[in-house]
PDB file of C-alpha atoms in Angstrom:
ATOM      1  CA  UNK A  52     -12.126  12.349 -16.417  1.00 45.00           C
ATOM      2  CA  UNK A  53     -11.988   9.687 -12.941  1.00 48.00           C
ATOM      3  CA  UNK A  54      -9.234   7.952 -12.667  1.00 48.00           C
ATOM      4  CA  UNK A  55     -11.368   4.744 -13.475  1.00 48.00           C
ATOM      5  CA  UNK A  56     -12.316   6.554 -16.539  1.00 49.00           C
ATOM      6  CA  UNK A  57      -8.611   7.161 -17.491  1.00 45.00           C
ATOM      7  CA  UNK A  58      -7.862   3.335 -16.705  1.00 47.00           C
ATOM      8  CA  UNK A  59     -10.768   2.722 -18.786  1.00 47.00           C
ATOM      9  CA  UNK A  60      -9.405   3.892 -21.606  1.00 48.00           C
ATOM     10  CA  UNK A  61      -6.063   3.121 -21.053  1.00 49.00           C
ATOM     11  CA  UNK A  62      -6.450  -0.263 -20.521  1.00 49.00           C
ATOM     12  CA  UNK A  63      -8.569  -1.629 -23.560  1.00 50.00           C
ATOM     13  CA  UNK A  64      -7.291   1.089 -26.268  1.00 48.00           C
ATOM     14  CA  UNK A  65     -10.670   2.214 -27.467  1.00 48.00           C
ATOM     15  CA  UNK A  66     -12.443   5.658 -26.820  1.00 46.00           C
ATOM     16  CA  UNK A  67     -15.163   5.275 -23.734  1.00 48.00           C
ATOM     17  CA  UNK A  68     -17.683   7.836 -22.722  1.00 47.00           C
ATOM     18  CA  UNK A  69     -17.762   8.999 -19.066  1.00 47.00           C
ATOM     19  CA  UNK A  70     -19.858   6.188 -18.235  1.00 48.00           C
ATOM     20  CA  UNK A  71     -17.603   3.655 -19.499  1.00 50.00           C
ATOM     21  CA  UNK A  72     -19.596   3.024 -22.161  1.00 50.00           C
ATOM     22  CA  UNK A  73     -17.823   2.068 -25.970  1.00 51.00           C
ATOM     23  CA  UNK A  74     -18.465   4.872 -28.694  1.00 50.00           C
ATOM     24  CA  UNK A  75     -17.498   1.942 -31.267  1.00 48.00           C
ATOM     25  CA  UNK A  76     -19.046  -1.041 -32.242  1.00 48.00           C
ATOM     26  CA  UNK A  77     -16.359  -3.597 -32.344  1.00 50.00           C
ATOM     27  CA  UNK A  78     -17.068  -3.798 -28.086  1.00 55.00           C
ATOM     28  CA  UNK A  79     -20.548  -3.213 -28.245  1.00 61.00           C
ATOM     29  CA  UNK A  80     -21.182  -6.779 -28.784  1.00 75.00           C
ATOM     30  CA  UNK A  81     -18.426  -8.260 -26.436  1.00 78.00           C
ATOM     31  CA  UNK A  82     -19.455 -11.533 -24.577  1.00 87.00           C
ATOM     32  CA  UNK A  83     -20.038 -11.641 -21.081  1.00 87.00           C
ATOM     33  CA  UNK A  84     -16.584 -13.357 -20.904  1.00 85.00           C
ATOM     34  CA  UNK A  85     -14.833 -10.494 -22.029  1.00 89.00           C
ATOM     35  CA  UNK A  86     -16.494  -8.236 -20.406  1.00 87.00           C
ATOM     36  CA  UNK A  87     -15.934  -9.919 -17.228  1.00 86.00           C
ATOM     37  CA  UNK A  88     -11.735 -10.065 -18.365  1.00 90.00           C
ATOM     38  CA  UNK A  89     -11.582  -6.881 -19.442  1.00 88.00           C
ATOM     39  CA  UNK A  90     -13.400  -5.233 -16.192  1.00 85.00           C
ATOM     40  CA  UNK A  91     -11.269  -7.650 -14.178  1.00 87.00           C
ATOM     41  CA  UNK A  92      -7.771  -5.613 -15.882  1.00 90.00           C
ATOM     42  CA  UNK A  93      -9.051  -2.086 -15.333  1.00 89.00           C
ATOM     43  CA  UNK A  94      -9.436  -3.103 -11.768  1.00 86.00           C
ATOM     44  CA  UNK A  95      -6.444  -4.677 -11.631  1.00 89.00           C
ATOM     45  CA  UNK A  96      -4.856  -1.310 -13.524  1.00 88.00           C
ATOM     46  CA  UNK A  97      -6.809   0.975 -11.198  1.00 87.00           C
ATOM     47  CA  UNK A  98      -5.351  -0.522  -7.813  1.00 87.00           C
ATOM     48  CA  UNK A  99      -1.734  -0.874  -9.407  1.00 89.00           C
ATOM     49  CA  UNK A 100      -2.053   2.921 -10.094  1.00 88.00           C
ATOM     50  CA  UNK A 101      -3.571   3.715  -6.582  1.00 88.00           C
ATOM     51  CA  UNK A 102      -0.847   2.084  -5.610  1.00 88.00           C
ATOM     52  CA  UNK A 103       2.100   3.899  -7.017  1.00 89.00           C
ATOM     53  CA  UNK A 104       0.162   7.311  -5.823  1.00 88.00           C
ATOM     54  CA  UNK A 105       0.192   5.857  -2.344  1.00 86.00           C
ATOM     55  CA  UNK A 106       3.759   4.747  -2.460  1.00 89.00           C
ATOM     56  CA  UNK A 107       4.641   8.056  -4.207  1.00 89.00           C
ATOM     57  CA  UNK A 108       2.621   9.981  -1.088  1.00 88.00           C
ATOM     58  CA  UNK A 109       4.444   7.929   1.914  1.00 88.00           C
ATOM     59  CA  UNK A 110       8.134   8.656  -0.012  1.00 87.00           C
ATOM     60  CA  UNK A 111       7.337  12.574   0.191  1.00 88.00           C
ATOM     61  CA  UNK A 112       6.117  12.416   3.723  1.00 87.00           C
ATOM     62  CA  UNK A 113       8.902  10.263   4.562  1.00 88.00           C
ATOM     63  CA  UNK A 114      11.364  13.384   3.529  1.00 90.00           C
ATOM     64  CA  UNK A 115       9.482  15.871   5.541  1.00 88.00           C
ATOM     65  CA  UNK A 116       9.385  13.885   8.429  1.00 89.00           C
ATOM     66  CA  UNK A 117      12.896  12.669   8.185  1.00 91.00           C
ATOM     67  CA  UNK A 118      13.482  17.005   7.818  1.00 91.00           C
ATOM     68  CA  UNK A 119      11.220  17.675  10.979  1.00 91.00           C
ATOM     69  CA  UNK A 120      12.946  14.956  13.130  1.00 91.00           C
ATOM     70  CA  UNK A 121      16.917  16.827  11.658  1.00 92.00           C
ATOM     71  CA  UNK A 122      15.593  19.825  12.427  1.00 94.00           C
ATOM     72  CA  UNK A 123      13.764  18.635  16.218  1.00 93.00           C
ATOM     73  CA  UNK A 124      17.354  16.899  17.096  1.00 94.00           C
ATOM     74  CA  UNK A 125      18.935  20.397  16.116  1.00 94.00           C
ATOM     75  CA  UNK A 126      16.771  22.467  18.479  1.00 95.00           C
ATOM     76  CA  UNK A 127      17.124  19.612  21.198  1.00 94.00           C
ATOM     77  CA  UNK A 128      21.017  20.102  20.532  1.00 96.00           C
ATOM     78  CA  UNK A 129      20.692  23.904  20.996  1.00 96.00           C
ATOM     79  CA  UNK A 130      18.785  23.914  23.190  1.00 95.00           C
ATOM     80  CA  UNK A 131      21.107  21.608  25.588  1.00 96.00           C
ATOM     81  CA  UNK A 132      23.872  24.377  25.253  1.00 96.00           C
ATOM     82  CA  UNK A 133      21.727  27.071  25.726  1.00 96.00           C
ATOM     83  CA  UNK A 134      20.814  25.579  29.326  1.00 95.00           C
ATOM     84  CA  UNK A 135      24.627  24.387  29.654  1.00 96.00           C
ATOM     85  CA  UNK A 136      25.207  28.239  29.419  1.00 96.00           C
ATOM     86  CA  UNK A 137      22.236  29.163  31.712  1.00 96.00           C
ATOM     87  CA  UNK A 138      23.844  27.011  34.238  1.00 96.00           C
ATOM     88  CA  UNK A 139      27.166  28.901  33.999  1.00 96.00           C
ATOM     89  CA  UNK A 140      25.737  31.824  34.245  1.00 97.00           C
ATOM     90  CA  UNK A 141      23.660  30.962  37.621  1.00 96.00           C
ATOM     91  CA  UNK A 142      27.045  29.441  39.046  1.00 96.00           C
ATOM     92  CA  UNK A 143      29.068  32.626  38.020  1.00 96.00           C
ATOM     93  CA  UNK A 144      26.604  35.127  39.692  1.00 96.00           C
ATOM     94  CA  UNK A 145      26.220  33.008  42.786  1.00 95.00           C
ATOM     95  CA  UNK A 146      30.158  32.497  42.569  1.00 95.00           C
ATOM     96  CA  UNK A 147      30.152  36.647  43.307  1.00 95.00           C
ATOM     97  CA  UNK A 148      28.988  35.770  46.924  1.00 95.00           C
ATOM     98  CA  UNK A 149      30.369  32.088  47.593  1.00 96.00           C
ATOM     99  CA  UNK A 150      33.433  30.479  46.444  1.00 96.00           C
ATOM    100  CA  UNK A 151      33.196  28.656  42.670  1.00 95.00           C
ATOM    101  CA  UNK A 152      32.885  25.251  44.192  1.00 95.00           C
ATOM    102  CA  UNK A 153      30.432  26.370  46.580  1.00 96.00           C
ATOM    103  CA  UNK A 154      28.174  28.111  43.960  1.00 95.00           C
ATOM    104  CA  UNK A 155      28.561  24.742  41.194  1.00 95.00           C
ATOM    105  CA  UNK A 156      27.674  22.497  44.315  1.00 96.00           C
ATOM    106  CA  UNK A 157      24.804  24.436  45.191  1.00 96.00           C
ATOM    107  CA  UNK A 158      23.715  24.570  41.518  1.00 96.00           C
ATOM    108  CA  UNK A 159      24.363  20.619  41.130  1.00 95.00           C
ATOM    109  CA  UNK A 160      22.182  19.990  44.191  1.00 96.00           C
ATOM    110  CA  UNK A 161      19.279  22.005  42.250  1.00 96.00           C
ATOM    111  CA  UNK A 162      19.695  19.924  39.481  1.00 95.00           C
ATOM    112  CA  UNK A 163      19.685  16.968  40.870  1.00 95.00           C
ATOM    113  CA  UNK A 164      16.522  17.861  43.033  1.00 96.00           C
ATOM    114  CA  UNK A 165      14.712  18.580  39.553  1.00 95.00           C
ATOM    115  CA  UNK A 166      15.890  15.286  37.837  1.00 94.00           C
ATOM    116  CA  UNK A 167      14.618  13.556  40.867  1.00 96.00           C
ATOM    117  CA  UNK A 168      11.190  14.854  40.769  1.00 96.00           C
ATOM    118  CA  UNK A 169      10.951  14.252  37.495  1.00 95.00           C
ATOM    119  CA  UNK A 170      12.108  10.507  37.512  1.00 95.00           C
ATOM    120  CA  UNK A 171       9.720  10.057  40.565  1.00 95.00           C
ATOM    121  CA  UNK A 172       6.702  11.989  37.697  1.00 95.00           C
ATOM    122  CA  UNK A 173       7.077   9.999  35.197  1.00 94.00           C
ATOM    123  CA  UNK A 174       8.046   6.667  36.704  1.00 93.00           C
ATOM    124  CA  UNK A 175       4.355   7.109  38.665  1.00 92.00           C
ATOM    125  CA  UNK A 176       2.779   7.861  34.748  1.00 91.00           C
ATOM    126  CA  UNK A 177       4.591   4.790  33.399  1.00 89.00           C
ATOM    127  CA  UNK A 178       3.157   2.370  35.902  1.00 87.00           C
ATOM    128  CA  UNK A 179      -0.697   4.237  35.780  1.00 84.00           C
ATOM    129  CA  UNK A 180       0.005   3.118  31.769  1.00 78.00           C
ATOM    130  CA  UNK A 181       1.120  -0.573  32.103  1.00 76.00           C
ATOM    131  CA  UNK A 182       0.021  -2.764  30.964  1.00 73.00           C
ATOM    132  CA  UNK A 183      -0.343  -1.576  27.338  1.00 69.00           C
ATOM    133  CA  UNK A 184      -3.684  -3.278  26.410  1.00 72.00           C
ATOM    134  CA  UNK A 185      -6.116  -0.876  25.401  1.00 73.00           C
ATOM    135  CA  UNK A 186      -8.724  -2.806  28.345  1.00 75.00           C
ATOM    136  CA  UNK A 187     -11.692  -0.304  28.087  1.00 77.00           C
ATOM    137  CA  UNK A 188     -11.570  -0.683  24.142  1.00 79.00           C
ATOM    138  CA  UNK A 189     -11.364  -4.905  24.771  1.00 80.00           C
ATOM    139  CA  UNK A 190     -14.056  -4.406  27.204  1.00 81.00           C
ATOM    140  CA  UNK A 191     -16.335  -2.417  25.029  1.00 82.00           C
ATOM    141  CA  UNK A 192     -15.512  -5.398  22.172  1.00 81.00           C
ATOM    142  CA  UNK A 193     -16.868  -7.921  24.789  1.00 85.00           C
ATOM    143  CA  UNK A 194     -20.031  -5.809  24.999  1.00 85.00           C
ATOM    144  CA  UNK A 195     -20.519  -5.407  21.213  1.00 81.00           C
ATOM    145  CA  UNK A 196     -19.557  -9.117  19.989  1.00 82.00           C
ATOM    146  CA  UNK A 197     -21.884 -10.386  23.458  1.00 85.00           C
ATOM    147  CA  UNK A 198     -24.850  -7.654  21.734  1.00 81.00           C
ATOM    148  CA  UNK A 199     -24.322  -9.100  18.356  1.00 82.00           C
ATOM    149  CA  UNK A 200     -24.862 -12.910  19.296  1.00 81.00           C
ATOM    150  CA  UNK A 201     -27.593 -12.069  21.316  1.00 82.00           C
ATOM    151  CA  UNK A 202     -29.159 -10.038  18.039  1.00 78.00           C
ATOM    152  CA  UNK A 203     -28.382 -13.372  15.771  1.00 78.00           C
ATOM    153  CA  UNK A 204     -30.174 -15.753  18.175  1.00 79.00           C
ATOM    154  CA  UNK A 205     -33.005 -13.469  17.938  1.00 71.00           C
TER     155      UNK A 205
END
C-alpha cells in the first residue's frame, strides 16, 4: 500500500482498493462536492504526514552531523598537540647543536615563514572569489530569460 493509499483509508474510514476506489456503496454515489472535500483532506493528510517524515529525517541528520562536527573539533584538538609536540621535538634535536633559545628561534622563524605564505595563499583566493555573486550563472539567466522573450514574440 502508497502512502496515498494509506491516507486514503485513513482519512475517510472506509475500505479503498489500490486505486482509491470504494468497495462499499454508501461512497459510490458521493456528489462531486464531497468528492472534491474529501480528496481535498487526504491531500491535506498526505502533506501533513510528508511532513513529519521530513522533520523526523532533518532531526536524525541533525545528530549525526552535530556527532561529525564533536568528533572533527576532537581531531582538530589532537591534532594541535600532536604538532605542539612535533615542534618540541624539532627544537630539542636542533637544541643538541645550538643553544635552546637558538634552536626555538630558529624553529619560530620557520613557522612564521609558513603562516606567512599561507596568509599571502589564501588572501590571493579570497579576493579571485569576491564578490560572491554567482555572475556566470546571472549571465547565463540573462541569456535564457533574453531566449525566452524572443521565443514568445515569435
Amino acid at each position: 500500500m502508497t502512502t496515498l493509499d494509506f491516507h486514503r483509508h485513513r482519512s475517510n474510514g472506509h475500505r479503498t482498493d489500490t486505486h482509491g476506489s470504494p468497495t462499499g456503496t454508501a461512497d459510490a454515489h458521493a456528489s462531486v462536492g464531497q468528492l472534491v472535500q474529501q480528496a481535498s483532506r487526504q491531500l491535506t493528510d498526505l502533506v501533513r504526514a510528508e511532513m513529519r517524515l521530513a522533520q523526523t529525517e532533518m532531526t536524525q541528520k541533525g545528530k549525526r552531523f552535530g556527532t561529525g562536527g564533536g568528533m572533527l573539533a576532537a581531531a582538530g584538538i589532537f591534532g594541535f598537540l600532536a604538532l605542539a609536540t612535533l615542534v618540541t621535538a624539532a627544537i630539542a634535536a636542533i637544541a643538541m647543536e645550538l643553544p635552546l633559545w637558538a634552536s626555538a628561534l630558529i624553529i619560530a622563524g620557520a613557522l612564521l615563514l609558513i603562516t606567512a605564505v599561507m596568509a599571502l595563499v589564501g588572501r590571493t583566493m579570497i579576493r579571485k572569489a569576491t564578490p560572491a555573486a554567482p555572475r556566470r550563472t546571472m549571465a547565463s539567466m540573462r541569456t535564457d530569460v533574453a531566449e525566452i522573450k524572443e521565443r514568445t514574440r515569435r
